[in-house]
Structures are given as C-alpha cells and as structure tokens.
Short mmCIF file of C-alpha atoms and ligand atoms in Angstrom, two decimals:
data_model
loop_
_atom_site.label_atom_id
_atom_site.label_comp_id
_atom_site.label_asym_id
_atom_site.label_seq_id
_atom_site.Cartn_x
_atom_site.Cartn_y
_atom_site.Cartn_z
CA MET A 1 -13.78 17.28 16.14
CA ASN A 2 -14.74 20.51 13.64
CA ARG A 3 -18.02 20.94 11.95
CA PHE A 4 -18.00 20.29 8.75
CA SER A 5 -21.36 19.98 5.57
CA TYR A 6 -21.92 16.50 4.07
CA ALA A 7 -22.92 16.40 0.39
CA ARG A 8 -23.20 13.42 -2.26
CA ALA A 9 -22.68 13.13 -5.41
CA SER A 10 -24.05 11.37 -8.08
CA ASP A 11 -21.26 10.68 -11.14
CA VAL A 12 -18.12 11.62 -10.50
CA SER A 13 -18.33 14.86 -12.78
CA ASP A 14 -20.41 15.66 -10.62
CA ALA A 15 -17.67 14.79 -7.90
CA LEU A 16 -15.80 16.20 -9.25
CA ALA A 17 -17.53 19.94 -9.41
CA GLN A 18 -18.60 20.03 -6.05
CA HIS A 19 -15.28 19.81 -4.87
CA ARG A 20 -14.30 22.72 -7.59
CA SER A 21 -16.08 24.29 -5.16
CA ALA A 22 -14.88 23.31 -1.61
CA PRO A 23 -11.40 23.05 -1.75
CA HIS A 24 -11.13 22.13 1.53
CA ALA A 25 -13.87 19.01 1.15
CA ALA A 26 -12.41 16.19 1.17
CA PHE A 27 -14.30 12.47 -1.03
CA VAL A 28 -15.72 10.04 1.82
CA ALA A 29 -16.34 6.29 0.62
CA GLY A 30 -16.23 3.46 3.19
CA GLY A 31 -14.73 6.40 5.49
CA THR A 32 -13.00 3.38 7.80
CA ASN A 33 -9.76 5.97 8.06
CA LEU A 34 -11.41 9.16 7.20
CA VAL A 35 -13.81 9.02 10.02
CA ASP A 36 -11.09 8.12 12.81
CA LEU A 37 -8.72 10.55 11.51
CA ILE A 38 -11.79 13.33 12.10
CA ARG A 39 -12.78 11.64 15.16
CA VAL A 40 -9.59 13.01 16.84
CA ASN A 41 -9.03 16.02 15.09
CA VAL A 42 -6.37 15.61 12.79
CA GLU A 43 -8.50 15.73 9.37
CA ARG A 44 -9.84 18.49 9.34
CA PRO A 45 -12.12 18.85 5.96
CA ASP A 46 -14.90 20.91 5.85
CA CYS A 47 -17.07 19.27 3.68
CA LEU A 48 -17.69 15.86 2.75
CA ILE A 49 -18.53 14.80 -0.72
CA ASP A 50 -20.07 11.17 -0.26
CA ILE A 51 -18.77 9.11 -3.80
CA THR A 52 -20.79 5.92 -2.60
CA ARG A 53 -23.50 6.30 -5.14
CA LEU A 54 -20.62 7.26 -8.20
CA PRO A 55 -21.15 4.16 -10.26
CA LEU A 56 -17.64 3.78 -9.53
CA LYS A 57 -18.11 -0.68 -8.59
CA SER A 58 -17.91 -3.55 -11.34
CA ILE A 59 -14.84 -5.69 -11.80
CA ASP A 60 -13.78 -5.81 -15.63
CA ALA A 61 -11.50 -7.56 -18.36
CA THR A 62 -9.38 -5.04 -19.94
CA PRO A 63 -8.90 -5.29 -23.67
CA GLU A 64 -5.26 -6.15 -22.56
CA GLY A 65 -6.28 -9.03 -20.46
CA GLY A 66 -5.57 -7.30 -17.18
CA LEU A 67 -8.58 -6.61 -15.48
CA ARG A 68 -9.95 -3.01 -13.90
CA ILE A 69 -11.45 -3.38 -10.79
CA GLY A 70 -13.54 0.09 -9.82
CA ALA A 71 -12.39 2.05 -7.18
CA LEU A 72 -15.70 1.31 -5.18
CA VAL A 73 -14.84 -2.13 -4.90
CA THR A 74 -15.10 -3.18 -1.31
CA ASN A 75 -11.64 -4.99 -0.20
CA SER A 76 -14.26 -7.71 0.75
CA ALA A 77 -15.73 -8.38 -2.61
CA ALA A 78 -12.38 -8.43 -4.68
CA ALA A 79 -10.91 -11.29 -2.61
CA ARG A 80 -13.19 -13.38 -3.54
CA GLU A 81 -14.32 -12.24 -6.50
CA ARG A 82 -13.89 -15.84 -8.94
CA THR A 83 -11.12 -14.21 -11.82
CA ILE A 84 -9.04 -12.46 -8.55
CA VAL A 85 -9.01 -15.56 -5.99
CA GLU A 86 -8.38 -17.67 -9.74
CA ARG A 87 -5.73 -15.34 -11.87
CA TYR A 88 -4.26 -12.56 -8.49
CA PRO A 89 -4.26 -14.81 -5.45
CA LEU A 90 -0.92 -13.01 -4.65
CA LEU A 91 -3.80 -9.03 -4.43
CA SER A 92 -6.76 -11.64 -2.87
CA LYS A 93 -4.16 -13.42 -0.45
CA ALA A 94 -2.81 -9.54 0.76
CA ILE A 95 -6.76 -8.41 0.96
CA LEU A 96 -7.58 -11.09 2.99
CA ALA A 97 -4.18 -10.43 5.10
CA GLY A 98 -5.22 -6.64 6.20
CA ALA A 99 -8.08 -5.29 8.32
CA SER A 100 -10.78 -7.31 9.87
CA ALA A 101 -14.15 -9.04 8.52
CA GLN A 102 -16.09 -5.80 8.58
CA ILE A 103 -13.20 -3.37 8.09
CA ARG A 104 -12.89 -5.42 4.91
CA ASN A 105 -16.73 -5.35 3.93
CA ALA A 106 -16.68 -1.46 3.96
CA ALA A 107 -13.46 -0.15 2.77
CA THR A 108 -12.93 0.35 -0.63
CA ILE A 109 -10.27 -0.45 -3.52
CA GLY A 110 -10.01 3.45 -4.25
CA GLY A 111 -9.75 4.58 0.15
CA ASN A 112 -7.91 1.94 0.61
CA LEU A 113 -4.82 3.23 -0.71
CA LEU A 114 -5.14 6.70 0.42
CA GLN A 115 -5.50 4.93 3.08
CA ARG A 116 -2.77 6.92 6.05
CA THR A 117 0.18 6.21 8.26
CA ARG A 118 -0.90 4.52 11.90
CA CYS A 119 1.98 6.23 13.71
CA ALA A 120 0.61 6.83 16.88
CA TYR A 121 1.61 10.06 16.80
CA PHE A 122 0.45 11.30 14.15
CA TYR A 123 -2.95 11.03 15.88
CA ASP A 124 -2.39 12.29 18.40
CA PRO A 125 -2.50 16.79 17.98
CA GLY A 126 -1.33 17.04 21.64
CA LEU A 127 1.81 16.03 20.27
CA PRO A 128 4.56 17.70 17.21
CA CYS A 129 3.80 15.48 13.77
CA ASN A 130 5.81 16.45 11.16
CA LYS A 131 3.15 15.09 8.21
CA ARG A 132 0.37 16.44 10.41
CA GLU A 133 1.32 19.91 10.71
CA PRO A 134 4.66 20.14 9.02
CA GLY A 135 7.42 21.90 10.60
CA SER A 136 6.77 20.18 14.09
CA GLY A 137 9.24 18.51 14.13
CA CYS A 138 9.37 13.55 14.84
CA PRO A 139 9.28 12.37 18.16
CA ALA A 140 9.18 9.38 16.08
CA LEU A 141 12.86 9.27 15.86
CA GLU A 142 14.00 9.18 19.10
CA GLY A 143 10.76 7.80 20.39
CA VAL A 144 8.51 4.98 20.26
CA ASN A 145 10.04 3.25 15.83
CA ARG A 146 9.60 -0.04 16.78
CA MET A 147 7.22 -0.05 13.49
CA HIS A 148 9.72 2.58 11.12
CA ALA A 149 10.65 2.72 7.90
CA ILE A 150 14.27 1.36 7.80
CA LEU A 151 14.35 2.02 3.29
CA GLY A 152 13.65 5.61 1.99
CA ALA A 153 13.35 7.69 4.66
CA SER A 154 13.57 10.76 6.11
CA GLU A 155 14.65 13.57 8.80
CA HIS A 156 11.12 14.67 8.56
CA CYS A 157 10.18 11.08 8.55
CA ILE A 158 9.91 7.06 9.38
CA ALA A 159 6.41 6.48 9.49
CA VAL A 160 5.32 3.02 6.94
CA HIS A 161 2.58 3.24 5.07
CA PRO A 162 0.00 0.92 6.63
CA SER A 163 -2.01 -0.73 3.34
CA ASP A 164 -0.80 -4.78 2.89
CA MET A 165 -3.71 -4.75 -0.72
CA CYS A 166 -1.00 -2.06 -1.84
CA VAL A 167 2.40 -4.22 -1.48
CA ALA A 168 0.68 -6.63 -3.69
CA LEU A 169 -0.62 -4.24 -5.67
CA SER A 170 3.24 -2.79 -6.60
CA ALA A 171 4.61 -6.55 -7.04
CA LEU A 172 1.44 -7.36 -9.68
CA ASP A 173 2.78 -4.14 -10.86
CA ALA A 174 -0.61 -2.66 -11.69
CA SER A 175 -2.02 1.41 -12.69
CA VAL A 176 -4.42 3.26 -10.15
CA HIS A 177 -6.26 4.92 -13.10
CA THR A 178 -7.77 8.91 -11.54
CA ASP A 179 -10.75 11.63 -12.75
CA GLY A 180 -9.69 15.44 -12.05
CA PRO A 181 -9.04 19.34 -13.23
CA ASN A 182 -7.13 18.05 -15.31
CA GLY A 183 -8.99 15.00 -16.79
CA PRO A 184 -8.64 11.49 -16.47
CA ARG A 185 -4.97 9.88 -16.61
CA ALA A 186 -3.08 6.14 -15.34
CA ILE A 187 -0.55 6.09 -12.70
CA PRO A 188 1.67 3.88 -12.39
CA PHE A 189 1.59 1.93 -9.09
CA ALA A 190 5.27 2.47 -8.44
CA ASP A 191 4.65 6.59 -8.50
CA PHE A 192 1.51 6.43 -7.06
CA HIS A 193 2.48 7.01 -3.30
CA ARG A 194 6.06 9.31 -1.99
CA LEU A 195 8.17 8.66 -0.16
CA PRO A 196 8.41 11.88 2.25
CA GLY A 197 11.33 13.66 1.90
CA GLU A 198 11.25 17.47 3.16
CA ARG A 199 7.09 17.29 2.57
CA PRO A 200 5.91 14.23 4.73
CA GLU A 201 2.57 15.90 4.82
CA ILE A 202 2.02 14.34 1.13
CA ASP A 203 1.61 10.84 1.28
CA THR A 204 0.59 9.99 -2.48
CA ASN A 205 1.38 12.38 -5.97
CA LEU A 206 -2.18 12.99 -6.48
CA ALA A 207 -3.02 16.58 -7.71
CA PRO A 208 -5.51 18.32 -5.35
CA GLY A 209 -9.55 17.80 -6.55
CA GLU A 210 -8.15 13.86 -8.14
CA ILE A 211 -10.22 11.25 -6.89
CA VAL A 212 -9.25 7.75 -8.01
CA THR A 213 -11.67 5.72 -9.82
CA ALA A 214 -10.04 2.27 -10.82
CA VAL A 215 -6.85 -0.31 -10.24
CA GLU A 216 -5.98 -1.85 -13.40
CA LEU A 217 -4.16 -5.30 -13.06
CA PRO A 218 -2.01 -6.00 -16.64
CA ALA A 219 -2.14 -9.48 -18.15
CA ALA A 220 0.93 -11.52 -15.93
CA GLY A 221 -1.08 -12.67 -12.62
CA PHE A 222 1.75 -15.14 -11.51
CA ALA A 223 -0.96 -17.50 -9.80
CA THR A 224 1.48 -20.38 -10.09
CA HIS A 225 4.70 -19.17 -8.08
CA HIS A 226 3.45 -16.35 -5.59
CA ALA A 227 3.54 -15.77 -2.34
CA TYR A 228 2.05 -13.41 0.19
CA LEU A 229 4.03 -13.00 4.09
CA LYS A 230 2.83 -11.09 6.80
CA ILE A 231 4.31 -10.93 9.73
CA ARG A 232 2.85 -9.10 12.72
CA GLU A 233 3.00 -8.95 16.57
CA ARG A 234 -1.09 -11.04 16.93
CA ALA A 235 -2.18 -13.21 13.93
CA SER A 236 -4.85 -11.56 12.97
CA TYR A 237 -6.07 -7.59 13.03
CA ALA A 238 -2.13 -5.93 13.11
CA PHE A 239 -0.19 -3.70 10.77
CA ALA A 240 2.36 -5.89 9.35
CA LEU A 241 6.00 -4.74 10.91
CA VAL A 242 7.17 -6.92 7.62
CA SER A 243 5.14 -7.68 5.29
CA VAL A 244 6.86 -9.74 1.96
CA ALA A 245 4.67 -9.53 -1.47
CA LEU A 246 6.32 -11.71 -3.67
CA ALA A 247 5.68 -13.03 -8.03
CA VAL A 248 7.98 -15.23 -9.21
CA GLU A 249 7.70 -16.92 -12.90
CA LEU A 250 10.21 -19.80 -13.42
CA ASP A 251 11.57 -20.96 -16.56
CA GLY A 252 12.74 -25.57 -15.60
CA ASP A 253 15.10 -23.92 -12.59
CA ALA A 254 15.95 -20.33 -14.03
CA MET A 255 13.39 -16.95 -13.51
CA ARG A 256 12.19 -15.37 -15.91
CA ASP A 257 10.86 -13.19 -13.72
CA VAL A 258 10.87 -11.38 -10.32
CA ARG A 259 8.54 -8.46 -8.76
CA CYS A 260 9.82 -8.27 -4.83
CA ALA A 261 7.52 -5.64 -2.94
CA LEU A 262 7.86 -5.34 0.63
CA GLY A 263 5.55 -3.66 3.11
CA GLY A 264 5.83 -1.75 6.79
CA VAL A 265 9.49 -0.37 5.67
CA ALA A 266 8.86 2.43 4.35
CA HIS A 267 6.99 5.40 3.50
CA LYS A 268 5.74 3.00 0.19
CA PRO A 269 5.71 -0.32 -0.99
CA TRP A 270 9.42 -0.23 -1.57
CA ARG A 271 10.38 -2.28 -4.45
CA ASP A 272 14.47 -2.82 -5.71
CA PHE A 273 14.01 -3.16 -9.36
CA GLU A 274 17.79 -2.57 -9.53
CA ALA A 275 17.46 -5.99 -7.76
CA GLU A 276 15.24 -7.84 -9.17
CA ALA A 277 16.35 -7.47 -12.62
CA MET A 278 20.20 -9.59 -11.32
CA LEU A 279 17.60 -11.97 -10.69
CA ARG A 280 16.04 -12.77 -14.34
CA GLY A 281 17.55 -14.76 -15.86
CA MET A 282 19.53 -16.47 -12.99
CA PRO A 283 19.60 -20.83 -11.95
CA LEU A 284 17.29 -20.14 -8.55
CA SER A 285 19.64 -21.00 -6.03
CA ALA A 286 19.47 -21.03 -2.87
CA ALA A 287 23.00 -18.45 -2.70
CA ILE A 288 20.56 -16.85 -5.09
CA VAL A 289 17.97 -16.19 -2.92
CA ARG A 290 20.07 -14.61 -0.20
CA ARG A 291 22.23 -12.82 -1.95
CA PHE A 292 18.86 -11.37 -3.74
CA ALA A 293 17.69 -10.54 0.05
CA GLY A 294 20.79 -8.89 0.93
CA ALA A 295 20.59 -6.29 -1.74
CA LEU A 296 17.58 -4.90 -0.87
CA VAL A 297 18.29 -3.81 2.76
CA ARG A 298 21.20 -3.02 1.53
CA ALA A 299 20.37 0.85 2.15
CA ALA A 300 18.47 0.12 5.33
CA HIS A 301 18.50 2.05 8.25
CA GLY A 302 17.46 1.39 11.65
CA ARG A 303 16.76 2.43 14.36
CA ARG A 304 16.83 2.43 18.35
CA GLY A 305 13.45 0.31 17.87
CA ASN A 306 13.47 -1.57 14.37
CA ALA A 307 16.56 -2.40 13.42
CA PHE A 308 15.67 -6.23 13.87
CA LYS A 309 13.33 -5.73 10.70
CA ILE A 310 16.93 -5.16 8.70
CA GLU A 311 17.57 -9.73 9.43
CA LEU A 312 13.73 -9.54 9.80
CA VAL A 313 13.39 -8.39 5.74
CA THR A 314 16.11 -10.94 4.98
CA ARG A 315 14.37 -14.17 6.56
CA ALA A 316 11.09 -13.25 5.07
CA VAL A 317 11.71 -12.78 1.49
CA VAL A 318 13.55 -16.00 1.78
CA ARG A 319 10.76 -17.55 3.04
CA ALA A 320 8.51 -16.13 0.60
CA PHE A 321 10.49 -17.62 -1.51
CA GLU A 322 10.86 -21.01 -0.20
CA ILE A 323 6.79 -20.02 -0.44
CA ALA A 324 6.35 -18.83 -3.84
CA THR A 325 8.60 -21.62 -5.70
CA GLN A 326 8.27 -25.14 -3.14
CA ARG A 327 12.58 -25.30 -2.47
CA ASP A 328 14.41 -25.05 -0.29
CA CYS A 329 15.96 -22.13 -0.34
CA ARG A 330 17.94 -21.94 3.14
CA SER A 331 20.75 -24.09 1.57
CA GLU A 332 22.51 -25.50 -0.72
FE1 SF4 B 1 4.58 12.08 11.77
FE2 SF4 B 1 6.39 10.70 10.08
FE3 SF4 B 1 7.44 11.68 13.18
FE4 SF4 B 1 5.49 9.79 12.73
S1 SF4 B 1 6.84 9.64 11.30
S2 SF4 B 1 5.87 11.27 13.77
S3 SF4 B 1 3.80 10.27 10.62
S4 SF4 B 1 6.39 12.82 11.38
#
C-alpha cells in the first residue's frame, strides 16, 4: 500500500479545487471498494479527498415528475426511501439484491456507479491484467472466466461490471449528474459506463477530476410491471452470474414499452435498444418473449468457463417477463 495524504472537502467546489491541486487524488465516500483496492495496491492515490460532508444527501422530486437522488445517499437509505419503494420498486429491489446490509449502509449511490470489476486477476498485482496494467495481457481469456462477459467484450478485457443497482438504473433510463473542470453536466446512463475496447483501464466517461453529484430518474417508474431477477452462486452476498432488470408497460395484452437491462454479462449494464424496439406494440405472448430473449444474445460469445451464460440469459429473461407480467411465457 502506498502512502497518501488525507483531506476533507466542505462542498463540491472545494472538492474540485482540491483535486485540481492534487491530480492523482481520489475522492472517497463509503470507501467500500476503493479501500479494498488501496489495500491490495491496485489503486494508488497520493491523496484521499473525503467528500462525505458534501451536501449531496437528499432525495428530491424534479419539476419533470422524476426523482433526483444525491450521490451521497447510502444504498440502504435509497432502497428504503418511500418514494423509491412505491414509484421505483425495481430500483429498490436491485439495491437490496446487492452486497450485505453492512456494506449497503456505508456504500453510496455515487460510489456504486464507480465500483470496479471483481475479476480476480484485477485484484492480484502479481499477475498481468490490462485493466490494472495496460498492455500486460488478460489471463482471464484462457483462464478462470466463469463470471466474465459474453457481450461487448474485447480481446483486451472480458470483465463485467459488478453492480446490481446500475442494471436497474439502466432499465429506468436514469441520468448521471456530474460537476467538474468544465462545469456541471448530465450523462445519459447508457453513455456513463464504457465497453473495454482497447482501453479497458477506463471504466466510465467521467473526465479526470469530475465528480458524480446525483442520479436522476425520469417520471416513469414501471411500478406495476417490473422484475429484478438475479441468478447467483448462492442466495446472498454474491455477484450476479446473470441479472435482468425488466420494466414493462402494458396496454391490455399489448406491450406499449419494454426496457430490459442485463447484468453480469458485459463491462457495463447491457441494453439492446434495437431488440426492445421490436417489442413495442406487439402482443405479450410466449413466442414473442422467447424470440426477444434469443435476440438479446445473438452477438454473444462464450468461453470455456462462461458459455453457459448464453442459455442462462434467455431463460432468465423469459422468467423475468413472467414475474413482471404474471403471465405464463414458457408455453403457448
Ligand atoms: Fe484484467 Fe479485464 Fe482480463 Fe480481468 S478480464 S484479467 S480485469 S483485463
């Protein structure tokens, strides 16, 4: 572990100013992932800027009828907030599917977005890893890759994003509010995380020194027909092999709107907007749901340890439709 200094920021401008004068600093709030990474020498900031006192802890209605969740709201507080439970239960359920109660009590909404992959090679500085040491190689390609990506991966990295919450935020078409050297901006959720490509060391499209200030949910919460289905090795405190965040709006038997995000399969929560568009206006039937599930994995690429995920995704998506709509989607 390298030596670092510690500083406390009083507001967003103070945090940004402190980062400008220490460009190798890291912002820390709950620290539930960052501190682990510092301990094993994967992250080596020369300064930790403590942002826990920034005024980013409120959950407020937006003029457009949505909800703005401050970046320092804890995962636990967000999951039990009455408006989120009633209007955005998909988000509440996804948060509660992640980590342990103790971690959710400390982890923040902003930090959840920025947590890094749990690929075991990434956490072992004794081994090569393109994400930790660009150009060193990716042992997961031919090694232990049961948890790894089947969609959107590259020959440089096949890691997956570990968050449950982000899968729900993706399905809800959230946006991420930030502040930084070029001022405040809002990033659509689909553009916030990156695929690995040739630069797997970069997880998000945040600029250097930019800070997450809030997550905004649009008005549509899909409270009536939704499902968060997480398939994992054991019932609690395990990352997803595959997860599905599904939001459906029905008009009688027709699907007026469908949003489906997948977790555990890619370097970011995976949406297939083309496949979703095919469902709009279509009747809800077992055949159409199965065709949609197959379309989601048409470009999937499995490896020795994770090829089972391709079939698992199709089954999980069909099951998520059944949970969300209370209809039988397996037989006609
Ligand atoms: Fe590193 Fe990514 Fe390969 Fe894992 S999958 S070893 S994080 S480059």
